[in-house]
Amino acid sequence: MKVKCPECKKDVIIVKNYTHILCESCKLDWEFKEFIMVLMRSDKTAMDVLADYEKKLQETSESYVSWG
Amino acid sequence: MGLNMTLEKCDVAIVGGGILGTTISYWLSALYDLKICVIEKERDVAMHTSSRNTGLVHSPLHIDPKKNNVIARCAYVGRDWWHALAKKRSLPWKEIGKLEVALDEKQHKTLEKFQKWGVENGMSENELEIMDSKQVSQMEPNVKCHSAIFSKRDVSTDYGILTKQVMMESQKNGTKFLFDHNVVNVEENSEVKLTFTDNSILTSKLLINCAAGHSLDIAKKLGLANEYAHLFFRGEYWVNGNQYDSVKTNIYSVPTNSQFPFLNPHLIKRANGETHVGPNAALVSGPEVYQGSTSDLSSTISEILEIFHGSPRKLFFNRAFLSMVKKEWLSSISKTAMINRVKKFVPSIRSKSFSKRGVAGIRANIITPEGTFLPEVMELKGNHSFHIINYNSPGATGAAAYSALVVKKLQDAGFLDYTQKPKNTIWNFEEIIN
Ligand SMILES: Cc1cc2nc3c(=O)[nH]c(=O)nc-3n(C[C@H](O)[C@H](O)[C@H](O)COP(=O)(O)OP(=O)(O)OC[C@H]3O[C@@H](n4cnc5c(N)ncnc54)[C@H](O)[C@@H]3O)c2cc1C
Ligand SMILES: [Zn+2]
């Protein structure tokens, strides 16, 4: 899975067990929570930095089990 | 209760007195001569999701028979089973059907697929009628759409009342319901030891975990499913306070988001005659957070991430998920945002008429280690335990039938080596297990 740095748009490193997100080129180290809050603040940033992830979700959830 | 006092010893302890735990207790007590205890932390059965839902008996037209034929079969058989019980005991049962509308040709194609699935799942062709917009307006003058499918088998009921009835049937067979008992710890050795808030203890030869939004926590205490996480979505409703009613049947719309197909508020006719709009799916931090705390999205997310660990966190890198969370949050704080979704197919609906909130319910969804939503139920087996996790919609419809299948699995796994009782049951066990 690829996720980009909101600052420099280079790929970030996701620290094992999802506790931290590192950008080597900006020398940034986010706590996971902090990183997601940055994404939540602006849809546009989120669009830019989130990667090729949805396809998998699409595949597993095609079952239309309705909510209620 | 004194410290470490042993309360009781039983053959089967069922944690969770929702519709699932209660129906399982019914089957076990009807078929076997054994000591069963249903443990429930509230003062009655069905105080959570089993009362806090849409109250519809769903026909299996949304379920792909190739992927989930067991759940489809449970929903199909379940409808007739609930009908039999409701009739026998004069419980709420309104056969008003469900109209599912398509707004364009693409959605119409989905309706055709649903019709096919419904028939493959056992419905007869005349129970599922595809209608054009003209036929729809003859039936429901306030509904505007491209086309629709009308499912005649769908029924409005009250699952809280049905669960209470099943509890009474189960009690007649000897099941004990232990209310106000919150299981805080579980250990599994040569038998299972349950510890309650006051440190009292119950031991059992077998544990059946039906604790819904708490079921994963219980499984994890026994070292199971450690890589999984729960996310909680609150489904909220608004109640029409006007005498004037815009529709006569339940109105659903085709799911527009195939990733999150549970996101389409409906216009619901409750068994008590009320009309509701809902549910949405607002992300909340726990399985019983029925009110508040959504006025600030950031703090909600932050709270959730505090308790949401490890690889399921990948889900938060999914942009569709993040924007869904935002949109649903909006529909939680704004009534107009929620009503507007229904306005697309019932243009005359007025936000003003919906003057009070209905009873909200919470859906607990399992997130896999890959960061995806698990679409089906997860069953896990320990040495002396069986866990049912992610048991979701149309869970209430299929509960009695699914419970019979669980009992069959327990039989096959050798957990039920007890004297059998002569079969004298409300429903026919063989009908579903064969
Ligand atoms: C908004 C919404 C609408 C829905 N609409 C429909 C519908 O129209 N039709 C349909 O068929 N299905 C519907 N469903 C699904 C259906 O309601 C559920 O699948 C079903 O109620 C689940 O039953 P349950 O027994 O597993 O859970 P619950 O009813 O939540 O029962 C679990 C019980 O376990 C108890 N418990 C938990 N932890 C402990 C502990 N540690 N110690 C003791 N007790 C504990 C809880 O107090 C609770 O009573 C809907 C769901 C939602 C959320
Ligand atoms: Zn960077």
Coordinates of C-alpha atoms and ligand atoms in Angstrom, one line a residue:
Chain A
M1 CA 0.0 0.0 0.0
K2 CA 1.3 3.4 -0.9
V3 CA 0.5 6.6 1.1
K4 CA 2.1 9.9 0.3
C5 CA 3.4 12.6 2.5
P6 CA 1.0 15.6 2.6
E7 CA 4.0 18.0 2.5
C8 CA 6.3 16.7 -0.2
K9 CA 4.1 14.0 -1.8
K10 CA 6.8 11.4 -1.6
D11 CA 5.9 7.9 -0.3
V12 CA 5.9 7.7 3.5
I13 CA 7.0 4.8 5.7
I14 CA 4.3 3.2 7.8
V15 CA 6.0 2.0 11.0
K16 CA 5.2 -1.5 11.9
N17 CA 1.9 -2.0 13.8
Y18 CA 0.7 1.4 12.5
T19 CA 1.9 3.5 15.4
H20 CA 3.8 6.1 13.4
I21 CA 4.2 7.5 9.9
L22 CA 7.6 8.7 8.8
C23 CA 8.6 10.9 5.8
E24 CA 12.3 10.4 5.2
S25 CA 12.7 13.4 2.9
C26 CA 11.0 15.9 5.2
K27 CA 12.3 14.2 8.3
L28 CA 8.7 14.2 9.6
D29 CA 7.4 11.7 12.2
W30 CA 3.7 11.7 12.8
E31 CA 1.8 9.7 15.3
F32 CA -0.7 7.7 13.4
K33 CA -3.6 9.6 15.0
E34 CA -2.1 12.9 14.1
F35 CA -1.6 11.9 10.5
I36 CA -5.2 10.8 10.1
M37 CA -6.4 14.1 11.6
V38 CA -4.4 15.9 8.9
L39 CA -6.1 13.8 6.3
M40 CA -9.5 14.4 7.8
R41 CA -9.1 18.2 7.9
S42 CA -9.0 18.5 4.2
D43 CA -10.7 16.3 1.6
K44 CA -8.3 17.6 -1.0
T45 CA -5.2 16.6 0.9
A46 CA -6.7 13.2 1.6
M47 CA -7.5 12.7 -2.0
D48 CA -3.9 13.5 -2.9
V49 CA -2.1 11.4 -0.4
L50 CA -4.3 8.3 -0.2
A51 CA -3.3 5.6 -2.5
D52 CA -4.5 2.6 -4.4
Y53 CA -6.4 1.1 -1.5
E54 CA -10.0 1.1 -2.4
K55 CA -10.0 -1.7 -4.9
K56 CA -9.5 -4.4 -2.3
L57 CA -12.3 -3.0 -0.3
Q58 CA -14.5 -3.0 -3.3
E59 CA -13.8 -6.7 -3.9
T60 CA -14.6 -7.8 -0.4
S61 CA -17.8 -5.8 0.1
E62 CA -19.8 -6.4 -3.0
S63 CA -22.5 -8.3 -1.1
Y64 CA -25.1 -5.6 -0.5
V65 CA -26.0 -6.8 2.9
S66 CA -28.3 -4.0 3.9
W67 CA -28.0 -1.9 7.0
G68 CA -31.4 -2.3 8.5
Chain B
M1 CA -22.2 -10.9 46.4
G2 CA -19.0 -11.8 48.3
L3 CA -15.6 -11.8 46.8
N4 CA -14.8 -14.7 44.5
M5 CA -18.1 -16.4 45.4
T6 CA -19.0 -19.2 43.0
L7 CA -22.5 -18.5 41.8
E8 CA -23.4 -21.4 39.8
K9 CA -22.2 -24.3 37.6
C10 CA -23.8 -24.9 34.3
D11 CA -23.5 -26.9 31.2
V12 CA -23.8 -24.1 28.7
A13 CA -23.4 -20.4 29.5
I14 CA -24.5 -18.0 26.8
V15 CA -23.2 -14.5 27.1
G16 CA -25.6 -12.0 25.6
G17 CA -29.4 -11.9 25.9
G18 CA -30.0 -10.3 22.5
I19 CA -32.1 -12.1 19.9
L20 CA -29.2 -14.3 19.0
G21 CA -28.3 -15.6 22.5
T22 CA -32.0 -15.9 23.4
T23 CA -32.9 -18.0 20.3
I24 CA -29.8 -20.2 20.8
S25 CA -30.9 -20.8 24.4
Y26 CA -34.4 -21.7 23.1
W27 CA -33.1 -24.4 20.8
L28 CA -30.7 -25.9 23.3
S29 CA -33.3 -26.0 26.0
A30 CA -35.9 -27.5 23.6
L31 CA -33.7 -30.2 22.3
Y32 CA -31.5 -31.2 25.2
D33 CA -31.7 -32.0 28.9
L34 CA -29.0 -29.7 30.2
K35 CA -28.4 -26.7 32.5
I36 CA -28.4 -23.5 30.4
C37 CA -27.7 -20.0 31.7
V38 CA -28.1 -16.8 29.6
I39 CA -26.0 -14.1 31.1
E40 CA -27.1 -10.5 30.3
K41 CA -25.6 -7.3 31.8
E42 CA -28.9 -5.4 31.5
R43 CA -32.1 -6.0 33.4
D44 CA -34.0 -7.6 30.5
V45 CA -33.3 -9.3 27.1
A46 CA -33.0 -7.2 23.9
M47 CA -32.0 -3.9 25.5
H48 CA -29.5 -3.2 22.7
T49 CA -29.4 -3.9 19.0
S50 CA -32.2 -6.4 19.1
S51 CA -34.7 -3.6 20.1
R52 CA -32.8 -0.8 18.5
N53 CA -33.3 -1.6 14.8
T54 CA -35.5 -0.9 11.8
G55 CA -37.9 -3.7 12.8
L56 CA -38.2 -5.2 9.3
V57 CA -38.4 -8.8 8.4
H58 CA -36.2 -8.7 5.3
S59 CA -36.5 -11.0 2.3
P60 CA -33.2 -12.2 1.0
L61 CA -33.1 -10.2 -2.2
H62 CA -29.9 -8.3 -1.4
I63 CA -27.9 -11.4 -0.7
D64 CA -25.8 -12.9 -3.4
P65 CA -26.7 -16.6 -3.2
K66 CA -23.2 -17.5 -4.4
K67 CA -21.5 -15.7 -1.6
N68 CA -23.8 -16.0 1.4
N69 CA -26.4 -18.7 0.8
V70 CA -26.6 -19.7 4.5
I71 CA -27.6 -16.2 5.6
A72 CA -30.0 -16.0 2.7
R73 CA -31.6 -19.3 3.6
C74 CA -31.9 -18.1 7.3
A75 CA -33.7 -14.9 6.2
Y76 CA -36.0 -16.9 4.0
V77 CA -37.0 -19.5 6.6
G78 CA -36.8 -17.0 9.4
R79 CA -39.7 -14.9 8.0
D80 CA -42.1 -17.9 8.2
W81 CA -40.8 -18.8 11.6
W82 CA -41.4 -15.4 13.1
H83 CA -44.8 -15.3 11.5
A84 CA -45.7 -18.6 13.2
L85 CA -44.7 -17.3 16.6
A86 CA -46.3 -13.9 16.1
K87 CA -49.6 -15.5 15.1
K88 CA -49.5 -18.0 17.9
R89 CA -48.9 -15.4 20.6
S90 CA -50.6 -12.4 18.9
L91 CA -47.4 -10.3 18.5
P92 CA -46.9 -7.3 16.2
W93 CA -46.9 -8.4 12.6
K94 CA -47.7 -6.1 9.7
E95 CA -47.5 -7.5 6.2
I96 CA -47.0 -4.3 4.3
G97 CA -44.1 -5.2 2.1
K98 CA -41.1 -3.1 1.0
L99 CA -40.7 -1.0 -2.1
E100 CA -37.1 -0.5 -3.3
V101 CA -36.7 2.3 -5.7
A102 CA -34.2 2.9 -8.6
L103 CA -33.6 6.5 -9.7
D104 CA -32.0 5.7 -13.0
E105 CA -31.3 2.9 -15.5
K106 CA -28.1 1.8 -13.8
Q107 CA -29.9 1.4 -10.5
H108 CA -32.7 -0.4 -12.4
K109 CA -30.1 -3.0 -13.5
T110 CA -29.3 -3.6 -9.8
L111 CA -33.1 -4.2 -9.1
E112 CA -33.1 -6.8 -11.8
K113 CA -30.1 -8.4 -10.1
F114 CA -32.0 -8.3 -6.8
Q115 CA -35.0 -10.0 -8.4
K116 CA -32.8 -12.8 -9.7
W117 CA -31.1 -13.2 -6.3
G118 CA -34.4 -13.2 -4.5
V119 CA -35.7 -16.0 -6.6
E120 CA -32.5 -18.0 -6.3
N121 CA -32.8 -17.6 -2.6
G122 CA -36.2 -19.2 -2.6
M123 CA -38.7 -16.4 -3.2
S124 CA -41.5 -17.1 -5.7
E125 CA -41.7 -14.8 -8.8
N126 CA -45.0 -13.3 -7.7
E127 CA -43.5 -12.2 -4.4
L128 CA -41.1 -9.9 -6.2
E129 CA -42.7 -7.5 -8.7
I130 CA -40.7 -5.0 -10.8
M131 CA -42.7 -1.9 -11.4
D132 CA -42.3 1.1 -13.7
S133 CA -42.7 4.6 -12.5
K134 CA -46.4 4.7 -13.4
Q135 CA -47.2 1.6 -11.5
V136 CA -45.2 3.0 -8.5
S137 CA -47.2 6.2 -8.5
Q138 CA -50.4 4.3 -8.5
M139 CA -49.3 2.4 -5.5
E140 CA -47.5 5.2 -3.7
P141 CA -48.5 8.6 -5.2
N142 CA -45.7 10.4 -3.2
V143 CA -42.9 8.3 -4.5
K144 CA -41.0 9.5 -7.6
C145 CA -38.6 7.1 -9.2
H146 CA -37.4 5.5 -12.4
S147 CA -38.7 2.0 -11.4
A148 CA -38.9 -0.2 -8.3
I149 CA -39.1 -3.7 -7.0
F150 CA -41.9 -4.6 -4.6
S151 CA -41.2 -7.4 -2.1
K152 CA -44.5 -8.7 -0.7
R153 CA -42.9 -11.0 1.9
D154 CA -41.4 -8.1 3.9
V155 CA -43.0 -7.4 7.2
S156 CA -42.9 -4.8 10.0
T157 CA -42.5 -6.2 13.4
D158 CA -41.0 -5.5 16.8
Y159 CA -37.9 -7.7 17.5
G160 CA -37.7 -6.7 21.1
I161 CA -41.2 -8.2 21.7
L162 CA -40.3 -11.3 19.7
T163 CA -37.1 -11.8 21.7
K164 CA -39.0 -11.5 25.0
Q165 CA -41.5 -14.1 23.8
V166 CA -38.7 -16.5 22.9
M167 CA -37.2 -15.9 26.3
M168 CA -40.4 -17.1 27.9
E169 CA -40.5 -20.2 25.7
S170 CA -36.9 -20.9 26.7
Q171 CA -37.6 -20.4 30.4
K172 CA -40.5 -22.9 30.2
N173 CA -37.9 -25.4 29.0
G174 CA -35.7 -24.6 32.0
T175 CA -33.3 -22.0 30.8
K176 CA -32.1 -19.6 33.5
F177 CA -31.7 -15.9 32.6
L178 CA -29.2 -14.2 34.8
F179 CA -29.8 -10.4 34.5
D180 CA -27.6 -7.5 35.7
H181 CA -24.5 -9.7 35.3
N182 CA -21.7 -8.1 33.3
V183 CA -19.0 -10.6 32.3
V184 CA -15.6 -8.8 32.8
N185 CA -13.3 -11.7 32.5
V186 CA -13.2 -15.2 30.9
E187 CA -10.8 -18.0 31.3
E188 CA -10.7 -21.4 29.6
N189 CA -9.2 -24.4 31.2
S190 CA -10.9 -27.7 31.7
E191 CA -14.0 -25.7 31.7
V192 CA -14.9 -22.0 31.3
K193 CA -14.7 -19.6 34.2
L194 CA -16.7 -16.3 33.9
T195 CA -16.0 -13.4 36.3
F196 CA -18.6 -10.7 36.9
T197 CA -18.2 -7.0 38.0
D198 CA -18.6 -7.9 41.6
N199 CA -16.0 -10.7 41.4
S200 CA -18.5 -13.5 41.6
I201 CA -17.8 -16.4 39.4
L202 CA -19.8 -18.8 37.2
T203 CA -18.3 -21.9 35.7
S204 CA -19.6 -23.8 32.6
K205 CA -18.6 -26.7 30.4
L206 CA -19.3 -24.6 27.3
L207 CA -19.4 -20.8 26.6
I208 CA -21.4 -19.4 23.7
N209 CA -20.4 -15.8 23.0
C210 CA -23.3 -13.8 21.7
A211 CA -22.2 -10.4 23.1
A212 CA -22.5 -8.5 19.8
G213 CA -20.5 -5.3 20.1
H214 CA -18.6 -6.8 23.0
S215 CA -18.1 -10.2 21.4
L216 CA -14.6 -9.5 20.0
D217 CA -13.4 -8.3 23.4
I218 CA -14.5 -11.6 25.0
A219 CA -12.9 -13.7 22.2
K220 CA -9.7 -11.8 22.6
K221 CA -9.6 -12.6 26.3
L222 CA -9.2 -16.2 25.2
G223 CA -6.5 -15.3 22.7
L224 CA -8.7 -15.5 19.6
A225 CA -9.0 -13.0 16.7
N226 CA -6.2 -10.8 18.1
E227 CA -5.6 -9.2 14.7
Y228 CA -9.1 -7.9 14.3
A229 CA -10.8 -4.7 15.4
H230 CA -14.4 -3.5 15.9
L231 CA -15.8 -0.2 14.5
F232 CA -19.1 1.1 15.7
F233 CA -21.7 2.9 13.6
R234 CA -24.7 4.6 15.1
G235 CA -27.9 4.3 13.0
E236 CA -30.1 7.2 13.9
Y237 CA -33.8 7.8 13.1
W238 CA -36.2 10.7 12.9
V239 CA -39.9 10.2 13.7
N240 CA -42.7 11.8 11.7
G241 CA -44.8 13.7 14.2
N242 CA -47.5 14.6 11.6
Q243 CA -50.8 12.8 11.3
Y244 CA -50.5 13.0 7.5
D245 CA -48.5 10.1 6.2
S246 CA -46.7 10.3 2.9
V247 CA -46.5 6.5 2.2
K248 CA -48.2 3.2 3.0
T249 CA -45.3 0.8 2.7
N250 CA -41.6 0.7 3.6
I251 CA -39.6 2.6 1.0
Y252 CA -35.9 1.7 0.4
S253 CA -33.5 2.8 -2.3
V254 CA -30.9 1.0 -4.2
P255 CA -27.5 1.1 -2.4
T256 CA -25.4 3.7 -4.1
N257 CA -22.1 2.9 -2.5
S258 CA -21.1 -0.7 -3.1
Q259 CA -18.2 -0.4 -0.6
F260 CA -20.5 0.7 2.2
P261 CA -23.9 -0.7 1.1
F262 CA -25.5 -0.1 4.4
L263 CA -25.7 3.6 3.8
N264 CA -29.1 4.4 2.5
P265 CA -31.7 5.9 4.8
H266 CA -35.2 4.6 4.2
L267 CA -38.7 5.6 4.9
I268 CA -39.9 3.1 7.4
K269 CA -43.4 2.1 8.6
R270 CA -43.1 0.7 12.1
A271 CA -45.3 -2.0 13.4
N272 CA -46.8 0.6 15.9
G273 CA -47.9 2.8 13.0
E274 CA -45.1 5.4 13.2
T275 CA -43.2 6.6 10.2
H276 CA -39.5 7.0 10.6
V277 CA -36.6 8.1 8.4
G278 CA -33.3 6.4 8.9
P279 CA -30.9 4.9 9.7
N280 CA -27.6 6.7 8.8
A281 CA -24.3 5.3 10.0
A282 CA -22.3 7.8 12.2
L283 CA -19.0 6.5 13.5
V284 CA -19.0 6.4 17.3
S285 CA -16.5 5.2 19.8
G286 CA -18.3 2.3 21.4
P287 CA -21.1 -0.3 21.1
E288 CA -23.5 1.6 23.4
V289 CA -22.8 5.3 22.5
Y290 CA -26.4 6.1 21.7
Q291 CA -26.2 9.8 22.2
G292 CA -24.0 12.8 21.8
S293 CA -20.3 13.2 21.2
T294 CA -20.6 13.6 17.4
S295 CA -20.7 17.4 17.5
D296 CA -16.9 17.4 16.9
L297 CA -15.7 14.9 14.3
S298 CA -12.0 15.3 15.1
S299 CA -12.4 14.4 18.7
T300 CA -14.6 11.4 17.8
I301 CA -12.0 10.1 15.4
S302 CA -9.3 10.8 17.9
E303 CA -11.1 8.8 20.5
I304 CA -11.6 5.9 18.2
L305 CA -8.0 5.8 17.1
E306 CA -7.0 5.6 20.8
I307 CA -8.7 2.2 21.0
F308 CA -8.2 1.0 17.5
H309 CA -4.8 -0.7 17.2
G310 CA -2.6 -2.5 14.7
S311 CA -3.1 -3.3 11.1
P312 CA -6.9 -2.7 10.9
R313 CA -5.8 0.9 11.1
K314 CA -5.1 0.6 7.4
L315 CA -8.7 1.3 6.8
F316 CA -8.1 4.9 7.7
F317 CA -6.0 5.2 4.5
N318 CA -9.0 4.6 2.4
R319 CA -10.3 7.8 1.1
A320 CA -13.8 6.5 0.4
F321 CA -14.0 5.5 4.0
L322 CA -12.9 8.9 5.3
S323 CA -15.3 10.7 3.1
M324 CA -18.1 8.3 4.1
V325 CA -17.3 9.1 7.7
K326 CA -17.6 12.8 7.1
K327 CA -20.8 12.5 5.2
E328 CA -22.5 10.3 7.8
W329 CA -21.3 12.6 10.5
L330 CA -23.0 15.5 8.8
S331 CA -26.3 13.5 8.6
S332 CA -25.9 12.9 12.3
I333 CA -25.7 16.5 13.3
S334 CA -28.1 17.8 10.6
K335 CA -31.6 16.5 10.3
T336 CA -32.0 18.2 7.0
A337 CA -29.0 16.4 5.6
M338 CA -30.6 13.1 6.5
I339 CA -34.1 14.0 5.2
N340 CA -32.6 15.3 2.0
R341 CA -31.4 11.8 1.1
V342 CA -35.0 10.5 1.2
K343 CA -36.3 13.6 -0.7
K344 CA -34.6 12.2 -3.8
F345 CA -37.5 9.7 -4.0
V346 CA -40.2 11.2 -1.8
P347 CA -40.0 14.9 -2.9
S348 CA -42.9 16.0 -0.7
I349 CA -41.2 15.0 2.5
R350 CA -40.6 17.9 4.9
S351 CA -37.8 18.1 7.4
K352 CA -40.2 20.1 9.7
S353 CA -42.5 17.1 10.1
F354 CA -39.8 15.0 11.7
S355 CA -39.7 16.6 15.0
K356 CA -38.1 14.1 17.3
R357 CA -35.3 11.6 17.2
G358 CA -36.1 7.9 17.2
V359 CA -34.3 5.2 19.1
A360 CA -30.8 4.8 17.7
G361 CA -29.1 1.5 17.3
I362 CA -25.4 0.6 16.8
R363 CA -23.9 -1.6 14.2
A364 CA -20.6 -3.3 15.2
N365 CA -18.5 -4.0 12.2
I366 CA -15.4 -6.2 12.1
I367 CA -12.3 -4.7 10.4
T368 CA -9.9 -7.3 9.1
P369 CA -6.1 -7.2 9.5
E370 CA -6.1 -6.0 5.9
G371 CA -8.1 -3.0 6.9
T372 CA -11.3 -4.1 5.1
F373 CA -14.9 -4.5 6.4
L374 CA -15.7 -8.2 7.0
P375 CA -18.9 -8.7 5.1
E376 CA -20.0 -12.0 6.8
V377 CA -20.4 -13.5 10.2
M378 CA -17.3 -14.8 11.9
E379 CA -17.5 -18.0 14.0
L380 CA -14.6 -19.0 16.2
K381 CA -14.1 -22.2 18.2
G382 CA -12.1 -22.5 21.4
N383 CA -11.6 -25.7 23.5
H384 CA -14.8 -25.0 25.5
S385 CA -16.2 -22.0 23.7
F386 CA -17.9 -20.9 20.5
H387 CA -17.9 -17.3 19.5
I388 CA -20.3 -15.5 17.1
I389 CA -18.9 -12.2 15.9
N390 CA -20.0 -9.7 13.3
Y391 CA -23.6 -11.0 13.3
N392 CA -25.3 -8.1 11.4
S393 CA -28.3 -7.3 9.3
P394 CA -30.5 -9.0 8.4
G395 CA -29.6 -10.6 11.6
A396 CA -32.8 -10.3 13.5
T397 CA -34.8 -11.8 10.6
G398 CA -32.6 -14.8 10.4
A399 CA -31.8 -15.2 14.1
A400 CA -34.0 -18.2 15.0
A401 CA -32.9 -20.1 11.9
Y402 CA -29.2 -19.2 12.2
S403 CA -29.3 -20.3 15.9
A404 CA -30.6 -23.7 14.9
L405 CA -27.5 -24.0 12.6
V406 CA -25.2 -23.0 15.4
V407 CA -26.7 -25.7 17.6
K408 CA -26.1 -28.2 14.7
K409 CA -22.5 -27.1 14.5
L410 CA -22.1 -27.6 18.3
Q411 CA -23.6 -31.1 17.9
D412 CA -21.2 -31.9 15.1
A413 CA -18.3 -30.6 17.1
G414 CA -19.1 -32.9 20.0
F415 CA -20.1 -30.2 22.5
L416 CA -23.6 -31.5 23.1
D417 CA -23.3 -35.0 24.5
Y418 CA -26.5 -34.9 26.5
T419 CA -29.8 -36.7 26.6
Q420 CA -32.1 -35.5 23.9
K421 CA -35.6 -34.4 24.7
P422 CA -38.7 -35.4 22.7
K423 CA -39.0 -32.8 19.9
N424 CA -41.8 -30.5 20.7
T425 CA -40.7 -27.2 19.3
I426 CA -42.3 -24.0 17.9
W427 CA -40.3 -24.4 14.7
N428 CA -39.1 -27.4 12.8
F429 CA -35.3 -27.8 13.5
E430 CA -34.9 -30.2 10.5
E431 CA -36.3 -27.6 8.1
I432 CA -33.2 -25.5 8.3
I433 CA -30.4 -28.0 9.1
N434 CA -31.2 -30.3 6.1
Ligands
LIG1 C1 -29.6 0.4 13.0 C2 -29.8 -1.0 12.8 C3 -31.0 -1.5 12.1 C4 -31.2 -2.8 11.9 N1 -32.4 -3.2 11.3 C5 -32.6 -4.5 11.1 C6 -33.9 -4.9 10.5 O1 -34.7 -4.1 10.1 N2 -34.1 -6.3 10.3 C7 -33.1 -7.2 10.7 O2 -33.4 -8.4 10.4 N3 -32.0 -6.8 11.3 C8 -31.7 -5.5 11.5 N4 -30.6 -5.1 12.1 C9 -29.6 -6.2 12.6 C10 -30.2 -6.8 13.9 O3 -30.8 -5.9 14.8 C11 -29.0 -7.5 14.6 O4 -28.3 -8.4 13.7 C12 -29.4 -8.3 15.9 O5 -30.3 -7.6 16.7 C13 -28.2 -8.8 16.6 O6 -28.6 -9.5 17.8 P1 -27.6 -9.8 18.9 O7 -28.3 -10.7 19.8 O8 -26.3 -10.4 18.2 O9 -27.1 -8.4 19.5 P2 -27.6 -7.6 20.8 O10 -29.1 -7.4 20.7 O11 -26.8 -6.3 20.8 O12 -27.3 -8.5 22.0 C14 -26.1 -8.6 22.6 C15 -26.3 -8.6 24.1 O13 -25.1 -9.0 24.8 C16 -25.1 -8.3 26.0 N5 -23.7 -8.2 26.5 C17 -22.6 -7.7 25.8 N6 -21.5 -7.9 26.5 C18 -21.8 -8.5 27.7 C19 -21.1 -8.9 28.8 N7 -19.8 -8.7 28.9 N8 -21.8 -9.4 29.8 C20 -23.1 -9.7 29.8 N9 -23.9 -9.3 28.7 C21 -23.2 -8.7 27.7 C22 -25.6 -6.9 25.7 O14 -26.1 -6.2 26.8 C23 -26.7 -7.2 24.7 O15 -28.0 -7.4 25.3 C24 -30.3 -3.8 12.4 C25 -29.2 -3.4 13.0 C26 -28.9 -2.0 13.3 C27 -27.7 -1.6 14.0
ZN2 ZN 7.5 14.6 3.1

